[in-house]
Amino acid sequence: MMSLPRSLGGPPRALVFRPRALWIGEASRAREMLEGRFRFAGREVQGSAEAGPWRIAAPSEDFAEALHGFGWLDDLAAADTAAAREQARRWAFGWMTREAQSGAEAGRGPVWRPDVAGRRALAWLTRAELLTQNDPALERQLAGAVDQHARRLKREASKAEPGRARLEAEAGLFAAVLALEPGEARRGRALARLAGAAEAQIAPDGGVANRSPEDLCEALVLLESAAAMAVETGLEPGARLTGALDRAQGALRALRMRDGALPRFHGGGPGRPGRLDAALALAPRRGGEAARVEAMGFVKLTAGRLAAVIDAAAPPATETAHASTLAFELAAGSRRLVVNSGPGGAFGGDWYAACRATAAQSTLSLEGVSSSRVGPGDGRFRSGPAAVSAQTTQDVDGAWFLGEHDGYLESHGLVHRRRLFLSPDGRDFRGEDALISPAGAAGEGLGFAVRFHLHPDAADAVQGLQDGARLALPDGAWRFTVRGGTPSLAESVYFDPQVEAPRATRQIVVAGRVAQGTARVVWSVARES
């Protein structure tokens, strides 16, 4: 039967546009896959390169999403070997054939969520040359699969979760329309739809709804890719898209730590190595803009080699939010000293709930209770801080932060206040944590703990505790001292999405009890001469 031309509603026969890839993958990860080792979302499964990844059982939903999102095509492209090119084609077209043969089951399950489908369509198109090798039959099959995704995404992209997920769905749809539709009017409408999504999903402060710095970085990569596609096809990105780009990159510059990675909050990790700097290098920086110290509910203090990022807002209403209000991460140059436990959801079991608790963050917790608590049903926090205040000032003596939250007011009658100070030379970082009873002597005798989770590299360097813990690092020593509580060293855990298992580390725990409606702990982290 003769195929109808695309203009009359027939199936697409070729791609009219192939977007340019903006990210270079890792050849080392390609070698692992070619050896049958498939590693995604912190988990590794041993399979067979010959059998391909579709016969393995995904150990977690995050693993399945990463696998079916096809971001690993970047790694196979980076390897640039005959074996990598062959497996890229086999695995990609094997997926398309598998879905086509599944009949009524096609298009179901988490791998067909709008964000995963959008991610997959964009990955296929940016690596179209790798997949088709100028073979008309393969290009026709790829175009048909992209068309299937485009039709589905037109209906369902707006149903994706707010933030990064919505932008993944809309960016995949935009790329698919550009790849299949030569008409200027249809392309213009697709751009308007994407620009509207970008304007809505990137908040005025540059953040995304779930307040994950890593998700904001991925959102910036998507917007940069979309803007580049628009320019390549002769479209003007427009103020709504470029405005969202400006807001996102400004927030990420404020959140970037000295090691080139991100602080780990609300289900986000530090990001893949080099990802943030690559994204910021592509983002235009407007001349004369002032350096920001606040972004997406976080505050950053920097001086000398020290940088601290503080969570100065209530957690978002998501299943990945952490009870981390007033928690901080601290880095000295490229070394993280004090951290939060990080995103443990990908490791399954009890880690999902444990990593979200206040005890897993570097802040104060009361009687083992989190400052935000999960309600029944959907895993979202239902009670916690109703009022969070944050102030920053800078003078000749240094930078100051004063924050307060009422997450324990309703449950225990107490307010947590945290004051931080960073000296101008970056050699002295001090803090004061206080519990205050606004309505009399509430909370009498309640136990509290101020926790300082150490990065595994710093934990290995801890010496002593009686006269203050000493972190003897290769590039200099730091001393931790405290008044107003009893310090001890305890076990802790560090979650790294790039590593298969949680890493053991340690934490400094300063314990005390509320007396006469108040408690106060004063501490410092100072560089030794």
Coordinates of C-alpha atoms in Angstrom, one line a residue:
M1 CA 0.0 0.0 0.0
M2 CA 1.3 3.4 -0.9
S3 CA 2.1 5.6 2.1
L4 CA 0.4 8.9 2.3
P5 CA 2.6 12.0 2.3
R6 CA 3.1 13.7 5.7
S7 CA 1.1 16.7 4.7
L8 CA -1.9 14.5 4.1
G9 CA -1.7 12.8 7.5
G10 CA 0.5 9.8 6.5
P11 CA 3.4 8.5 8.7
P12 CA 6.6 10.5 8.6
R13 CA 9.2 9.1 6.3
A14 CA 12.2 11.2 7.5
L15 CA 13.4 13.7 10.0
V16 CA 13.4 17.3 8.7
F17 CA 15.5 18.5 11.7
R18 CA 18.0 16.9 14.1
P19 CA 18.7 19.0 17.2
R20 CA 22.3 19.4 18.3
A21 CA 23.4 17.6 21.4
L22 CA 24.7 20.1 24.1
W23 CA 26.1 17.5 26.5
I24 CA 29.1 15.1 26.1
G25 CA 28.6 11.8 27.8
E26 CA 31.1 9.6 29.7
A27 CA 33.0 7.0 27.6
S28 CA 33.8 5.1 30.8
R29 CA 30.1 4.5 31.4
A30 CA 29.7 3.2 27.9
R31 CA 32.5 0.7 28.5
E32 CA 30.5 -0.6 31.5
M33 CA 27.4 -1.1 29.5
L34 CA 29.3 -2.8 26.7
E35 CA 30.5 -5.2 29.4
G36 CA 26.9 -5.8 30.5
R37 CA 27.0 -3.6 33.6
F38 CA 24.0 -1.3 33.6
R39 CA 24.3 1.4 36.3
F40 CA 21.5 3.9 36.9
A41 CA 20.2 5.9 39.9
G42 CA 22.8 4.5 42.2
R43 CA 22.1 0.8 41.4
E44 CA 24.0 -1.6 39.2
V45 CA 22.6 -4.7 37.5
Q46 CA 24.7 -7.3 35.7
G47 CA 23.3 -8.3 32.4
S48 CA 24.5 -9.0 28.9
A49 CA 25.4 -6.5 26.2
E50 CA 24.3 -9.0 23.6
A51 CA 20.9 -9.5 25.2
G52 CA 20.6 -5.8 25.8
P53 CA 19.1 -3.9 28.8
W54 CA 15.5 -4.7 28.1
R55 CA 15.7 -8.2 29.6
I56 CA 17.0 -7.1 33.0
A57 CA 14.7 -6.5 35.9
A58 CA 15.0 -2.9 37.1
P59 CA 15.7 -2.8 40.8
S60 CA 13.9 0.5 41.4
E61 CA 11.6 2.9 39.6
D62 CA 14.3 5.5 39.4
F63 CA 16.5 2.9 37.6
A64 CA 13.7 2.1 35.2
E65 CA 13.1 5.8 34.4
A66 CA 16.8 6.5 33.7
L67 CA 17.1 3.4 31.5
H68 CA 14.0 4.1 29.5
G69 CA 14.9 7.8 29.3
F70 CA 17.8 7.0 27.0
G71 CA 20.2 9.5 28.4
W72 CA 22.8 6.8 28.2
L73 CA 23.0 7.4 24.4
D74 CA 25.2 10.3 25.3
D75 CA 27.7 7.9 26.9
L76 CA 27.7 5.5 23.9
A77 CA 28.2 8.5 21.6
A78 CA 31.2 9.7 23.7
A79 CA 32.8 6.2 23.3
D80 CA 32.6 6.6 19.5
T81 CA 33.6 3.0 18.8
A82 CA 32.0 0.6 16.3
A83 CA 30.8 -1.6 19.2
A84 CA 29.2 1.4 20.9
R85 CA 27.5 2.6 17.7
E86 CA 26.2 -0.9 17.0
Q87 CA 24.7 -1.4 20.5
A88 CA 23.2 2.0 20.5
R89 CA 21.2 1.1 17.3
R90 CA 20.4 -2.4 18.5
W91 CA 19.1 -1.3 21.9
A92 CA 17.2 1.8 20.7
F93 CA 15.4 0.1 17.8
G94 CA 14.9 -3.0 20.0
W95 CA 13.0 -0.8 22.4
M96 CA 10.8 0.6 19.5
T97 CA 10.1 -2.9 18.2
R98 CA 9.3 -4.2 21.6
E99 CA 6.8 -1.4 22.3
A100 CA 5.2 -1.9 18.9
Q101 CA 4.7 -5.6 19.5
S102 CA 3.3 -5.1 23.0
G103 CA -0.1 -4.2 21.5
A104 CA -2.6 -3.1 24.2
E105 CA 0.1 -2.9 26.8
A106 CA 2.0 -0.3 24.8
G107 CA 2.2 3.2 26.4
R108 CA 1.5 2.1 29.9
G109 CA 3.5 2.2 33.1
P110 CA 6.0 4.7 34.5
V111 CA 8.3 4.5 31.5
W112 CA 5.5 6.2 29.5
R113 CA 5.0 9.0 32.0
P114 CA 5.1 12.3 30.1
D115 CA 8.4 13.4 31.5
V116 CA 10.1 10.1 30.7
A117 CA 8.6 10.0 27.2
G118 CA 9.8 13.6 26.6
R119 CA 13.2 12.8 27.8
R120 CA 13.3 9.7 25.5
A121 CA 12.2 11.6 22.4
L122 CA 14.8 14.3 23.0
A123 CA 17.6 11.8 23.5
W124 CA 16.7 9.9 20.3
L125 CA 16.6 13.1 18.3
T126 CA 19.9 14.6 19.6
R127 CA 21.5 11.3 18.8
A128 CA 19.7 10.6 15.5
E129 CA 22.9 10.4 13.5
L130 CA 24.3 7.8 15.9
L131 CA 21.1 5.7 15.6
T132 CA 20.4 5.9 11.9
Q133 CA 23.8 6.2 10.2
N134 CA 22.0 7.7 7.2
D135 CA 20.1 4.5 6.6
P136 CA 16.6 5.5 5.2
A137 CA 14.9 2.5 6.7
L138 CA 16.2 3.2 10.2
E139 CA 15.4 6.9 9.8
R140 CA 11.8 6.0 8.8
Q141 CA 11.4 3.8 11.9
L142 CA 12.9 6.5 14.2
A143 CA 10.6 9.1 12.7
G144 CA 7.6 6.9 13.2
A145 CA 8.5 6.3 16.9
V146 CA 9.1 10.1 17.4
D147 CA 5.7 10.7 15.8
Q148 CA 4.1 8.3 18.3
H149 CA 5.7 10.2 21.1
A150 CA 4.6 13.6 19.7
R151 CA 1.0 12.6 19.5
R152 CA 1.0 11.3 23.0
L153 CA 2.9 14.3 24.5
K154 CA 0.5 16.8 22.8
R155 CA -2.3 15.2 25.0
E156 CA -0.3 14.5 28.2
A157 CA 2.6 16.8 28.6
S158 CA 0.6 19.2 30.7
K159 CA -0.2 16.4 33.1
A160 CA 3.4 16.0 34.1
E161 CA 4.4 17.1 37.7
P162 CA 5.3 20.8 37.9
G163 CA 9.0 21.8 37.6
R164 CA 11.6 19.7 35.8
A165 CA 9.2 16.9 34.8
R166 CA 6.8 19.4 33.0
L167 CA 9.8 20.9 31.2
E168 CA 11.1 17.5 30.1
A169 CA 7.7 16.6 28.6
E170 CA 7.3 20.0 26.8
A171 CA 10.9 20.0 25.6
G172 CA 10.5 16.5 24.2
L173 CA 7.3 17.6 22.4
F174 CA 9.0 20.7 21.0
A175 CA 11.9 18.7 19.6
A176 CA 9.6 16.2 18.1
V177 CA 7.5 18.9 16.3
L178 CA 10.6 20.6 14.9
A179 CA 11.9 17.2 13.7
L180 CA 8.7 16.2 12.0
E181 CA 7.0 19.4 10.9
P182 CA 8.5 21.7 8.3
G183 CA 5.6 24.3 8.6
E184 CA 6.5 27.6 10.2
A185 CA 3.1 28.0 11.8
R186 CA 3.1 24.7 13.6
R187 CA 6.7 25.2 14.8
G188 CA 5.7 28.6 16.1
R189 CA 2.8 27.2 18.0
A190 CA 5.0 24.5 19.5
L191 CA 7.5 27.2 20.6
A192 CA 4.8 29.3 22.2
R193 CA 3.6 26.3 24.2
L194 CA 7.1 25.6 25.4
A195 CA 7.8 29.2 26.3
G196 CA 4.6 29.3 28.3
A197 CA 5.6 26.2 30.2
A198 CA 9.1 27.7 30.9
E199 CA 7.6 31.0 32.1
A200 CA 5.3 29.1 34.5
Q201 CA 7.8 26.5 35.8
I202 CA 10.7 28.8 36.5
A203 CA 9.6 30.9 39.4
P204 CA 10.5 34.7 39.7
D205 CA 13.4 33.7 42.1
G206 CA 14.7 31.3 39.4
G207 CA 13.7 28.1 41.2
V208 CA 11.5 25.1 40.4
A209 CA 8.6 23.8 42.5
N210 CA 10.3 21.0 44.3
R211 CA 13.3 23.2 45.4
S212 CA 15.8 20.6 44.3
P213 CA 19.0 22.4 43.1
E214 CA 19.9 19.4 40.9
D215 CA 16.5 19.5 39.2
L216 CA 16.9 23.2 38.6
C217 CA 20.2 22.4 36.8
E218 CA 18.5 19.8 34.6
A219 CA 15.7 22.3 33.9
L220 CA 18.4 24.8 32.7
V221 CA 19.9 22.2 30.4
L222 CA 16.5 21.6 28.9
L223 CA 15.8 25.3 28.3
E224 CA 19.2 25.8 26.8
S225 CA 18.6 22.9 24.4
A226 CA 15.2 24.4 23.5
A227 CA 16.6 27.8 22.9
A228 CA 19.3 26.4 20.7
M229 CA 16.8 24.3 18.7
A230 CA 14.7 27.4 18.1
V231 CA 17.6 29.4 16.8
E232 CA 18.7 26.5 14.6
T233 CA 15.3 26.4 12.9
G234 CA 15.0 30.1 12.4
L235 CA 12.7 30.8 15.3
E236 CA 13.2 33.7 17.8
P237 CA 13.2 32.2 21.3
G238 CA 11.3 35.2 22.7
A239 CA 11.2 37.0 26.0
R240 CA 9.3 34.3 27.9
L241 CA 11.9 31.5 27.2
T242 CA 15.0 33.7 27.5
G243 CA 13.6 35.2 30.7
A244 CA 13.2 31.7 32.2
L245 CA 16.7 31.0 31.2
D246 CA 18.1 34.1 32.8
R247 CA 16.2 33.4 36.1
A248 CA 17.4 29.7 36.3
Q249 CA 21.0 30.4 35.5
G250 CA 21.1 33.3 38.0
A251 CA 19.8 31.0 40.8
L252 CA 22.3 28.3 39.9
R253 CA 25.2 30.6 40.0
A254 CA 24.1 31.6 43.5
L255 CA 23.9 28.0 44.6
R256 CA 27.1 26.7 43.0
M257 CA 29.6 25.5 45.5
R258 CA 33.4 25.9 45.0
D259 CA 33.8 22.4 43.8
G260 CA 31.6 23.1 40.8
A261 CA 28.7 21.0 42.2
L262 CA 25.4 21.7 44.0
P263 CA 24.3 21.5 47.6
R264 CA 22.2 18.4 48.3
F265 CA 18.7 19.3 49.3
H266 CA 15.1 18.0 48.7
G267 CA 16.0 14.8 46.8
G268 CA 18.7 16.3 44.7
G269 CA 22.3 15.3 44.6
P270 CA 25.4 17.3 43.6
G271 CA 24.8 16.5 39.9
R272 CA 26.9 14.6 37.5
P273 CA 30.5 15.8 37.4
G274 CA 30.9 18.9 35.2
R275 CA 27.2 19.1 34.5
L276 CA 26.5 22.4 36.3
D277 CA 29.6 24.2 34.9
A278 CA 28.7 23.0 31.4
A279 CA 25.2 24.3 31.8
L280 CA 26.3 27.7 33.1
A281 CA 28.9 28.0 30.3
L282 CA 26.1 27.8 27.8
A283 CA 23.9 30.3 29.6
P284 CA 24.4 34.0 28.7
R285 CA 25.3 36.1 31.7
R286 CA 23.9 39.6 31.6
G287 CA 26.5 42.3 32.2
G288 CA 26.4 44.2 35.4
E289 CA 24.2 41.7 37.4
A290 CA 25.0 41.6 41.1
A291 CA 26.0 38.4 42.7
R292 CA 23.1 36.8 44.5
V293 CA 23.0 35.4 48.0
E294 CA 19.4 34.1 47.9
A295 CA 17.8 31.7 45.5
M296 CA 14.9 29.2 45.6
G297 CA 14.5 29.6 49.4
F298 CA 18.3 29.1 50.0
V299 CA 20.8 31.6 51.4
K300 CA 24.5 31.4 50.6
L301 CA 27.4 32.9 52.6
T302 CA 30.8 33.0 51.1
A303 CA 34.2 34.4 52.1
G304 CA 37.7 33.3 51.3
R305 CA 37.6 29.5 50.7
L306 CA 34.5 28.9 52.7
A307 CA 30.9 28.6 51.3
A308 CA 27.8 27.7 53.2
V309 CA 24.3 27.2 51.8
I310 CA 21.4 27.3 54.2
D311 CA 17.8 26.1 53.6
A312 CA 15.8 29.1 54.6
A313 CA 12.3 28.0 53.7
A314 CA 9.7 25.5 54.5
P315 CA 9.9 22.2 52.5
P316 CA 7.9 22.0 49.3
A317 CA 4.7 19.8 49.0
T318 CA 6.4 16.9 47.3
E319 CA 7.2 13.3 48.0
T320 CA 10.9 14.0 47.8
A321 CA 11.0 17.0 50.2
H322 CA 13.3 16.8 53.2
A323 CA 12.6 18.3 56.7
S324 CA 15.7 20.4 56.3
T325 CA 14.6 23.9 57.3
L326 CA 17.6 25.9 58.6
A327 CA 20.0 23.0 57.7
F328 CA 23.2 23.9 55.9
E329 CA 26.1 22.4 53.9
L330 CA 29.6 23.8 54.3
A331 CA 32.6 23.5 51.9
A332 CA 36.2 24.7 52.2
G333 CA 37.4 25.2 48.6
S334 CA 36.7 21.9 46.8
R335 CA 36.2 19.9 50.0
R336 CA 32.8 19.4 51.6
L337 CA 33.0 19.5 55.4
V338 CA 29.5 19.5 56.7
V339 CA 26.7 18.0 54.6
N340 CA 23.2 16.6 54.8
S341 CA 22.7 12.9 54.4
G342 CA 21.4 13.5 50.9
P343 CA 18.9 11.7 48.6
G344 CA 18.4 8.1 49.8
G345 CA 15.2 7.4 47.9
A346 CA 16.9 5.5 45.1
F347 CA 18.4 3.0 47.5
G348 CA 15.0 1.6 48.5
G349 CA 13.9 0.1 51.8
D350 CA 13.9 2.4 54.9
W351 CA 16.4 4.8 53.3
Y352 CA 13.6 6.8 51.6
A353 CA 12.0 7.9 54.9
A354 CA 15.3 8.1 56.8
C355 CA 16.9 10.6 54.4
R356 CA 13.9 12.9 54.7
A357 CA 14.0 13.2 58.5
T358 CA 15.4 16.3 60.2
A359 CA 17.9 13.9 62.0
A360 CA 19.5 13.3 58.5
Q361 CA 20.1 17.1 58.1
S362 CA 22.8 19.3 59.6
T363 CA 20.4 21.2 61.9
L364 CA 18.6 20.9 65.2
S365 CA 16.0 18.2 65.9
L366 CA 13.8 17.9 69.0
E367 CA 13.2 14.6 70.8
G368 CA 13.9 12.7 67.6
V369 CA 11.0 14.5 65.9
S370 CA 11.3 16.1 62.5
S371 CA 10.4 19.8 62.0
S372 CA 8.1 18.7 59.2
R373 CA 6.0 15.5 59.5
V374 CA 4.5 13.2 56.8
G375 CA 0.8 12.8 56.8
P376 CA -1.2 9.8 55.8
G377 CA -1.5 8.7 52.1
D378 CA 0.9 10.3 49.6
G379 CA 4.1 10.8 51.5
R380 CA 4.0 14.6 51.5
F381 CA 4.7 16.7 54.6
R382 CA 1.4 17.7 56.2
S383 CA 2.6 19.6 59.3
G384 CA 5.7 21.7 59.8
P385 CA 6.9 25.3 59.7
A386 CA 4.0 27.7 59.0
A387 CA 6.3 30.7 59.4
V388 CA 10.0 30.8 58.3
S389 CA 12.0 34.0 58.5
A390 CA 15.5 34.7 57.2
Q391 CA 17.7 37.8 57.2
T392 CA 21.2 38.3 55.9
T393 CA 23.5 41.2 56.5
Q394 CA 27.1 42.1 55.5
D395 CA 29.4 44.5 57.3
V396 CA 33.1 45.0 57.9
D397 CA 33.1 42.2 60.5
G398 CA 31.7 39.6 58.1
A399 CA 28.5 38.0 56.8
W400 CA 25.5 37.2 59.1
F401 CA 22.5 35.0 58.8
L402 CA 19.5 34.9 61.2
G403 CA 16.8 32.3 60.6
E404 CA 13.8 31.1 62.5
H405 CA 11.1 28.5 62.0
D406 CA 8.0 27.4 64.0
G407 CA 8.0 23.7 63.0
Y408 CA 8.0 22.7 66.7
L409 CA 5.6 25.4 68.0
E410 CA 2.3 23.5 67.7
S411 CA 3.8 20.2 68.8
H412 CA 6.2 21.3 71.5
G413 CA 5.6 25.0 72.1
L414 CA 9.1 25.9 70.9
V415 CA 10.7 27.9 68.0
H416 CA 14.1 27.1 66.5
R417 CA 16.3 30.1 65.9
R418 CA 19.7 29.7 64.1
R419 CA 22.3 32.5 63.8
L420 CA 25.4 32.1 61.6
F421 CA 28.5 34.2 61.1
L422 CA 31.3 34.0 58.5
S423 CA 34.4 36.1 58.9
P424 CA 35.7 38.1 55.9
D425 CA 38.7 35.9 55.4
G426 CA 36.7 32.7 55.4
R427 CA 38.6 31.2 58.3
D428 CA 35.9 31.4 61.0
F429 CA 32.4 30.0 60.7
R430 CA 30.3 30.3 63.9
G431 CA 26.7 29.4 64.8
E432 CA 24.2 29.7 67.6
D433 CA 21.2 27.4 67.8
A434 CA 18.4 28.3 70.3
L435 CA 15.1 26.9 71.2
I436 CA 12.7 29.6 72.5
S437 CA 9.2 29.3 74.1
P438 CA 7.1 32.3 72.9
A439 CA 4.3 31.5 75.5
G440 CA 6.2 30.7 78.7
A441 CA 8.3 27.8 79.9
A442 CA 7.2 25.2 77.4
G443 CA 9.2 22.0 76.6
E444 CA 10.7 21.7 80.0
G445 CA 13.2 18.8 80.0
L446 CA 12.8 17.9 76.3
G447 CA 16.0 16.5 74.7
F448 CA 17.4 18.1 71.5
A449 CA 20.3 17.4 69.3
V450 CA 22.2 19.7 66.9
R451 CA 23.8 17.5 64.2
F452 CA 26.7 18.2 61.9
H453 CA 26.9 15.3 59.4
L454 CA 30.5 15.1 58.0
H455 CA 31.4 14.3 54.4
P456 CA 33.0 10.9 54.3
D457 CA 36.4 12.5 53.4
A458 CA 36.2 14.8 56.4
A459 CA 34.9 12.0 58.7
D460 CA 38.1 10.0 58.0
A461 CA 40.1 13.0 59.2
V462 CA 38.4 13.5 62.6
Q463 CA 40.8 13.6 65.5
G464 CA 39.6 13.8 69.2
L465 CA 36.5 15.5 70.6
Q466 CA 37.3 16.5 74.2
D467 CA 38.8 19.9 73.3
G468 CA 37.0 20.2 70.1
A469 CA 37.0 17.9 67.1
R470 CA 39.9 18.4 64.7
L471 CA 39.4 17.8 60.9
A472 CA 43.0 17.2 59.7
L473 CA 42.7 17.5 56.0
P474 CA 45.6 17.4 53.5
D475 CA 45.2 21.1 52.6
G476 CA 44.7 22.3 56.2
A477 CA 43.1 21.6 59.5
W478 CA 39.7 22.8 60.9
R479 CA 38.7 22.7 64.5
F480 CA 35.1 22.3 65.8
T481 CA 34.3 23.7 69.2
V482 CA 31.0 23.9 71.1
R483 CA 29.4 25.3 74.3
G484 CA 26.0 24.7 75.7
G485 CA 25.7 21.0 75.0
T486 CA 27.5 17.6 75.1
P487 CA 29.3 16.7 71.9
S488 CA 29.8 13.1 70.7
L489 CA 30.7 11.3 67.5
A490 CA 28.1 9.0 66.0
E491 CA 27.7 6.9 62.9
S492 CA 26.0 8.5 59.9
V493 CA 25.4 7.8 56.2
Y494 CA 26.1 9.7 53.0
F495 CA 23.9 9.1 50.0
D496 CA 25.5 9.6 46.6
P497 CA 23.3 8.9 43.5
Q498 CA 26.4 8.1 41.5
V499 CA 27.5 5.3 43.9
E500 CA 25.7 1.9 44.2
A501 CA 25.4 1.8 48.0
P502 CA 25.1 4.3 50.8
R503 CA 28.5 5.4 52.2
A504 CA 29.3 5.2 55.9
T505 CA 30.4 8.4 57.5
R506 CA 30.2 10.1 60.9
Q507 CA 28.4 13.0 62.5
I508 CA 29.1 15.3 65.4
V509 CA 26.0 15.3 67.7
V510 CA 25.6 18.1 70.3
A511 CA 22.9 16.9 72.8
G512 CA 21.2 18.9 75.5
R513 CA 17.8 19.5 77.2
V514 CA 15.4 22.4 77.4
A515 CA 15.4 24.3 80.7
Q516 CA 13.0 27.0 81.7
G517 CA 11.6 27.2 78.2
T518 CA 14.9 27.7 76.5
A519 CA 18.1 26.1 75.2
R520 CA 21.2 27.5 73.6
V521 CA 24.2 25.9 71.8
V522 CA 27.1 28.0 70.5
W523 CA 29.6 26.4 68.1
S524 CA 32.3 27.2 65.6
V525 CA 34.3 25.7 62.8
A526 CA 37.7 27.6 62.5
R527 CA 40.7 27.2 60.4
E528 CA 43.9 26.4 62.4
S529 CA 46.9 28.6 61.8

